[in-house]
Coordinates of C-alpha atoms in Angstrom, one line a residue:
M1 CA 52.1 -191.4 78.6
A2 CA 52.1 -187.5 78.7
T3 CA 48.8 -185.6 78.8
I4 CA 47.7 -182.2 77.7
S5 CA 47.4 -181.5 81.5
D6 CA 51.2 -182.5 81.7
V7 CA 52.1 -180.0 78.9
A8 CA 50.1 -177.3 80.7
K9 CA 51.8 -178.0 83.9
L10 CA 55.3 -178.0 82.6
A11 CA 54.4 -174.7 80.5
G12 CA 52.9 -173.0 83.6
L13 CA 49.6 -172.4 81.6
S14 CA 46.1 -173.4 81.7
V15 CA 44.8 -176.5 79.7
G16 CA 42.5 -174.1 77.8
T17 CA 45.5 -172.0 76.6
V18 CA 47.6 -175.3 75.7
S19 CA 44.3 -176.3 73.8
R20 CA 43.9 -173.3 72.0
V21 CA 47.6 -173.5 70.8
F22 CA 47.3 -176.9 69.5
N23 CA 43.8 -176.1 67.8
N24 CA 45.2 -172.4 66.6
R25 CA 42.1 -170.9 67.9
G26 CA 41.7 -167.6 69.4
Y27 CA 44.4 -165.2 70.5
I28 CA 47.6 -166.7 71.8
S29 CA 50.7 -164.7 72.4
E30 CA 53.9 -165.9 71.0
E31 CA 55.4 -166.4 74.4
A32 CA 52.8 -168.6 75.3
R33 CA 52.8 -170.7 71.9
T34 CA 56.6 -170.9 72.6
K35 CA 56.1 -172.4 76.0
V36 CA 53.6 -174.8 74.7
L37 CA 55.6 -176.1 71.9
E38 CA 58.6 -176.4 74.0
A39 CA 56.9 -178.3 76.9
S40 CA 55.3 -180.5 74.1
K41 CA 58.3 -181.4 72.6
A42 CA 60.0 -182.3 75.9
L43 CA 57.3 -184.3 77.0
G44 CA 56.9 -186.0 73.7
Y45 CA 53.1 -185.1 73.5
Y46 CA 51.5 -184.6 70.2
P47 CA 47.6 -184.1 70.1
S48 CA 45.7 -186.8 68.4
E49 CA 44.7 -185.6 64.9
V50 CA 41.6 -187.9 64.9
A51 CA 40.3 -186.2 68.0
R52 CA 41.2 -182.9 66.6
S53 CA 39.4 -183.3 63.3
L54 CA 36.3 -184.6 65.5
Q55 CA 36.5 -181.5 67.6
R56 CA 36.9 -179.0 64.9
M57 CA 34.9 -180.7 62.2
Y58 CA 37.5 -180.7 59.7
T59 CA 40.6 -182.7 58.9
N60 CA 43.1 -180.1 57.4
V61 CA 43.5 -182.6 54.5
I62 CA 42.9 -181.6 50.8
G63 CA 42.4 -184.2 48.0
V64 CA 44.3 -183.6 44.9
I65 CA 43.1 -185.6 41.8
V66 CA 45.2 -185.3 38.7
P67 CA 45.3 -187.7 35.6
Y68 CA 49.1 -188.5 36.4
I69 CA 52.3 -187.3 37.7
S70 CA 54.5 -188.8 34.9
H71 CA 53.9 -185.8 32.8
P72 CA 56.2 -182.8 33.5
F73 CA 53.4 -180.4 33.9
F74 CA 51.3 -182.4 36.4
A75 CA 54.4 -183.4 38.4
A76 CA 55.2 -179.7 38.5
L77 CA 51.6 -178.6 39.5
V78 CA 51.2 -181.4 42.3
Q79 CA 54.7 -180.3 43.7
A80 CA 53.4 -176.7 43.8
L81 CA 50.0 -177.7 45.4
E82 CA 51.6 -179.7 48.0
Q83 CA 54.0 -176.9 48.9
E84 CA 50.8 -174.4 49.0
C85 CA 49.1 -176.6 51.2
W86 CA 51.7 -177.3 53.5
G87 CA 52.2 -173.5 53.9
R88 CA 48.5 -173.0 54.9
G89 CA 48.6 -175.9 57.4
Y90 CA 47.1 -178.4 55.0
R91 CA 48.1 -182.0 54.0
A92 CA 47.8 -182.9 50.4
M93 CA 46.2 -186.3 49.7
L94 CA 47.2 -187.4 46.0
C95 CA 45.0 -189.4 43.6
T96 CA 45.9 -190.2 40.0
S97 CA 43.1 -191.4 37.9
N98 CA 45.1 -192.2 34.4
H99 CA 42.3 -190.4 32.7
E100 CA 39.7 -193.1 33.8
T101 CA 36.3 -191.9 34.7
A102 CA 35.7 -194.7 36.9
K103 CA 38.8 -194.0 39.1
E104 CA 38.2 -190.3 39.2
R105 CA 34.6 -191.1 40.5
E106 CA 35.9 -193.5 43.2
Y107 CA 38.6 -191.2 44.2
A108 CA 36.0 -188.4 44.6
E109 CA 33.8 -190.7 46.8
M110 CA 36.6 -191.9 49.0
L111 CA 37.8 -188.4 49.5
T112 CA 34.4 -187.4 50.5
R113 CA 33.8 -190.5 52.9
N114 CA 37.4 -189.7 54.8
K115 CA 36.0 -186.2 55.2
V116 CA 38.8 -184.1 53.5
D117 CA 38.2 -180.4 53.8
G118 CA 38.1 -179.8 50.0
I119 CA 39.2 -181.2 46.7
V120 CA 41.4 -179.9 43.8
V121 CA 40.9 -181.6 40.6
C122 CA 42.5 -181.5 37.1
S123 CA 40.0 -183.7 35.3
R124 CA 40.7 -184.6 31.9
T125 CA 37.7 -187.0 31.3
Q126 CA 34.6 -186.0 29.7
E127 CA 32.1 -187.2 32.6
V128 CA 32.2 -185.0 35.7
Q129 CA 28.9 -185.4 37.4
H130 CA 30.5 -186.9 40.3
Y131 CA 32.1 -183.6 41.1
I132 CA 28.8 -181.9 40.8
D133 CA 27.4 -184.0 43.1
T134 CA 29.9 -184.0 45.7
K135 CA 29.2 -181.7 48.6
L136 CA 32.6 -180.7 49.4
P137 CA 34.4 -177.5 48.4
I138 CA 35.9 -178.2 44.9
V139 CA 38.3 -175.9 42.8
S140 CA 39.1 -177.2 39.1
I141 CA 42.4 -176.3 37.5
E142 CA 42.4 -175.8 33.8
R143 CA 39.1 -177.2 33.2
T144 CA 35.7 -175.7 33.5
I145 CA 33.1 -178.1 35.1
T146 CA 30.2 -175.8 36.4
S147 CA 29.8 -172.1 37.2
S148 CA 29.4 -173.4 40.9
I149 CA 32.9 -174.9 40.9
P150 CA 35.6 -172.4 40.5
A151 CA 38.0 -172.8 37.6
I152 CA 41.9 -171.5 37.9
V153 CA 43.0 -171.4 34.4
S154 CA 45.9 -169.8 32.5
D155 CA 45.1 -167.7 29.4
N156 CA 45.2 -170.5 26.9
E157 CA 43.8 -168.2 24.0
E158 CA 46.5 -165.6 24.7
G159 CA 49.1 -168.4 24.8
G160 CA 48.2 -169.4 21.3
I161 CA 48.5 -165.8 20.2
I162 CA 51.8 -165.6 21.5
A163 CA 53.2 -168.6 20.2
A164 CA 52.0 -167.7 16.6
D165 CA 53.6 -164.2 16.9
A166 CA 56.8 -165.6 18.3
L167 CA 57.4 -167.9 15.1
L168 CA 55.9 -165.4 12.7
D169 CA 58.0 -162.5 13.9
R170 CA 61.2 -164.6 13.6
G171 CA 60.4 -165.5 9.9
C172 CA 58.4 -168.6 9.7
I173 CA 56.3 -168.8 6.7
H174 CA 55.2 -172.5 6.7
P175 CA 54.6 -173.1 10.5
A176 CA 53.0 -176.3 11.9
I177 CA 51.0 -177.2 15.0
I178 CA 51.6 -180.4 16.8
G179 CA 49.4 -181.8 19.7
W180 CA 46.1 -180.2 18.7
K181 CA 42.8 -181.8 17.9
P182 CA 40.2 -179.3 16.3
D183 CA 37.3 -181.3 17.2
V184 CA 38.0 -181.3 21.0
D185 CA 35.4 -179.3 23.1
A186 CA 37.4 -176.4 24.0
A187 CA 34.5 -175.0 26.3
H188 CA 35.4 -177.4 29.0
M189 CA 38.7 -178.7 28.3
L190 CA 40.6 -175.1 27.9
S191 CA 43.9 -176.4 26.4
P192 CA 42.6 -176.6 22.8
L193 CA 42.0 -172.8 23.1
R194 CA 45.8 -172.3 22.7
G195 CA 45.5 -174.4 19.2
E196 CA 42.7 -172.5 18.0
A197 CA 44.1 -169.1 18.8
F198 CA 47.3 -170.0 17.2
V199 CA 45.6 -171.1 13.8
R200 CA 43.5 -168.0 13.9
R201 CA 46.3 -165.6 14.6
C202 CA 48.5 -167.1 11.7
R203 CA 45.5 -166.7 9.4
E204 CA 45.1 -163.3 10.4
R205 CA 48.6 -162.5 9.4
G206 CA 48.1 -164.3 6.1
V207 CA 49.9 -167.5 7.0
E208 CA 48.2 -171.0 6.8
V209 CA 49.0 -173.8 9.2
N210 CA 49.8 -177.1 8.8
V211 CA 48.1 -179.6 11.4
I212 CA 50.1 -182.4 12.2
D213 CA 48.1 -185.2 13.8
I214 CA 50.0 -187.2 16.7
P215 CA 48.2 -189.9 18.6
S216 CA 49.5 -189.0 21.9
E217 CA 52.5 -187.2 23.5
T218 CA 53.1 -190.1 26.1
D219 CA 53.3 -192.7 23.2
E220 CA 56.9 -194.2 23.4
N221 CA 57.0 -194.1 19.5
T222 CA 56.0 -190.3 19.4
T223 CA 59.3 -189.0 18.4
E224 CA 59.2 -191.5 15.2
I225 CA 55.9 -190.5 14.3
I226 CA 56.8 -186.9 14.4
A227 CA 59.8 -187.8 12.1
Q228 CA 57.7 -189.6 9.7
K229 CA 55.1 -186.7 9.4
L230 CA 57.9 -184.2 9.1
T231 CA 59.7 -186.1 6.3
S232 CA 56.8 -185.4 3.8
R233 CA 56.8 -181.8 4.7
P234 CA 60.3 -180.5 4.0
E235 CA 59.1 -176.8 3.7
L236 CA 57.9 -176.6 7.3
D237 CA 60.1 -173.9 9.0
G238 CA 58.3 -173.8 12.4
I239 CA 56.5 -175.9 15.1
F240 CA 54.2 -175.0 17.6
A241 CA 53.9 -177.9 19.9
T242 CA 51.0 -177.5 22.5
G243 CA 52.8 -179.0 25.3
D244 CA 56.5 -179.3 26.4
V245 CA 56.8 -183.1 25.8
Y246 CA 55.5 -182.6 22.1
A247 CA 57.9 -180.1 21.5
S248 CA 60.8 -182.2 22.9
C249 CA 59.9 -185.1 20.8
A250 CA 59.8 -182.6 18.0
A251 CA 63.2 -181.4 18.5
T252 CA 64.7 -184.8 18.9
A253 CA 62.9 -185.7 15.7
C254 CA 64.2 -182.9 13.8
E255 CA 68.0 -182.8 15.1
R256 CA 68.8 -186.6 15.5
I257 CA 66.7 -188.4 12.8
L258 CA 66.0 -185.6 10.1
G259 CA 69.1 -183.7 10.7
R260 CA 67.4 -180.6 10.7
R261 CA 69.1 -177.7 12.5
I262 CA 67.5 -175.8 15.2
P263 CA 66.6 -173.0 14.8
E264 CA 68.4 -172.5 11.7
D265 CA 66.4 -174.7 9.6
I266 CA 63.0 -175.1 11.8
Q267 CA 62.3 -173.2 14.9
I268 CA 60.3 -174.7 17.7
V269 CA 57.9 -173.2 20.5
G270 CA 56.6 -175.5 23.1
Y271 CA 53.9 -174.8 26.1
D272 CA 54.1 -175.0 29.9
N273 CA 57.7 -174.2 30.7
T274 CA 58.3 -177.3 32.8
D275 CA 61.8 -178.8 33.5
I276 CA 61.9 -180.6 30.0
A277 CA 61.8 -177.2 28.3
V278 CA 64.6 -176.0 30.3
Y279 CA 66.8 -179.2 29.9
C280 CA 66.2 -179.3 26.2
G281 CA 66.6 -175.5 25.7
L282 CA 62.8 -174.9 24.3
S283 CA 61.5 -171.6 23.9
C284 CA 58.0 -171.9 25.1
V285 CA 54.9 -170.3 26.2
A286 CA 55.0 -170.6 30.2
Q287 CA 52.1 -171.2 32.2
P288 CA 52.2 -169.9 35.7
I289 CA 52.2 -173.2 37.5
E290 CA 53.0 -172.0 40.7
K291 CA 50.4 -169.2 40.5
L292 CA 47.6 -171.8 39.4
A293 CA 48.5 -173.9 42.6
K294 CA 48.5 -170.7 44.9
Y295 CA 45.2 -169.4 43.6
A296 CA 43.5 -172.9 43.9
I297 CA 44.5 -173.5 47.4
S298 CA 43.8 -170.0 48.5
T299 CA 40.4 -170.2 46.8
L300 CA 39.5 -173.6 48.2
A301 CA 40.7 -172.3 51.7
N302 CA 38.4 -169.4 51.4
M303 CA 35.5 -171.8 50.4
I304 CA 36.1 -173.9 53.2
S305 CA 35.8 -170.9 55.6
G306 CA 32.4 -170.2 54.0
E307 CA 33.3 -167.4 51.6
V308 CA 32.0 -167.0 48.3
A309 CA 34.6 -167.8 45.5
P310 CA 34.9 -166.2 42.0
S311 CA 33.7 -168.7 39.3
R312 CA 36.8 -168.3 37.2
I313 CA 40.3 -166.9 37.7
V314 CA 42.3 -166.4 34.5
L315 CA 46.2 -165.9 34.9
P316 CA 48.5 -164.6 32.4
V317 CA 51.1 -166.4 30.4
S318 CA 54.5 -165.2 29.0
F319 CA 57.0 -166.1 26.3
I320 CA 60.4 -167.6 27.5
E321 CA 63.0 -167.6 24.7
R322 CA 65.7 -170.3 24.6
R323 CA 67.8 -171.9 21.9
S324 CA 65.0 -173.3 19.7
T325 CA 63.8 -170.0 18.3
R326 CA 66.1 -167.4 16.5
K327 CA 66.7 -164.0 18.4
I328 CA 65.0 -161.0 16.9

C-alpha cells in the first residue's frame, strides 16, 4: 500500500509539500500541485479523510436540514446547496425532518456529534431552541431564528406586491389568494409576508381579496378541494397562489374540472418559479433559489473561518410571465 512518502518520491518533492497539497495549506505552485496529483493517481494513494479532519479540526462537511425534498422548492434548493458546497470544497449531508421538531432536534444533535463544520437549516417548525443551543455555525434560509443566526431570505413582501400588481394590471377585479393563513407568525416564518403584502396592495388599489382556505398543498385532494371552493365563486377572475404547487393545482382545477379557460376566464400567478411552474406554463414570482444557496454557503464558509456575518441578507424577487396571465 502506497504512502505519502511514496507519492513525494515519485513526484520529486518533499513530504511537506505533498502534505500541503493534500491539505490545501500554504503556497503551492501549480506545477507542484499537478505533480502531486498525478503521482497520487498513479500510485492509487488518497489521504484519509478522517486523519485530515483530526489534523485540521474540521471535516469539510456541511449539514443541510430541510422539511422534505418531495416539494419542488426544497428539491431545487437542496440541489443548489449541494452544488455550492461542492464548488467550495465541502460535502453536503442531507437531513429531512418532515416538519417534525423532534427529528430536527435529533438531526441537529447528530450533526454536532459528527463534527460537521456548519449547518444550513430551512426549519418550518415552531420550536427552534435546539439551533440556538448548537455551538456550530448555522445559517437559516427563509426563516428568522435569532439575530445571532444569519438569515438568507428573499423579499417576500415585495413578492406579494408584484403578484398583486401583475393581476390587477391585467384587468382582474375579483382576485383570490390560495395558500395564505392570516394567523401565521410572519415575524419568523417569512413566507406569510407575501400573502399579507398581496392583500394590502390590492386594498390600496381599491380591490378586496377572497381568501380561499386550503388545508395543504401536499394533500392528494388539493386539486379537488380548490375546485369545490371555486365552484361557489364564479366571479373570481384571478388567483395568487403562494407556491407553485398550489398554482398548478389551481390551474388543473380550473381547466380540467371547472372548464374555465386560462387566462381568458381566470388568471393565475404562482410563487417560487420551480420546474413545475415551467412545465405548467405558470406566470409566477420567482425566488432566486440559486442565489439563496450561494449566499447561504458563502456566509456559512465565512463564519467557519471566524468572520462576522450579517444577521440578514435579503435578495430581490422578480416576475416571470407565462401563459397563465394575459400579456399587457
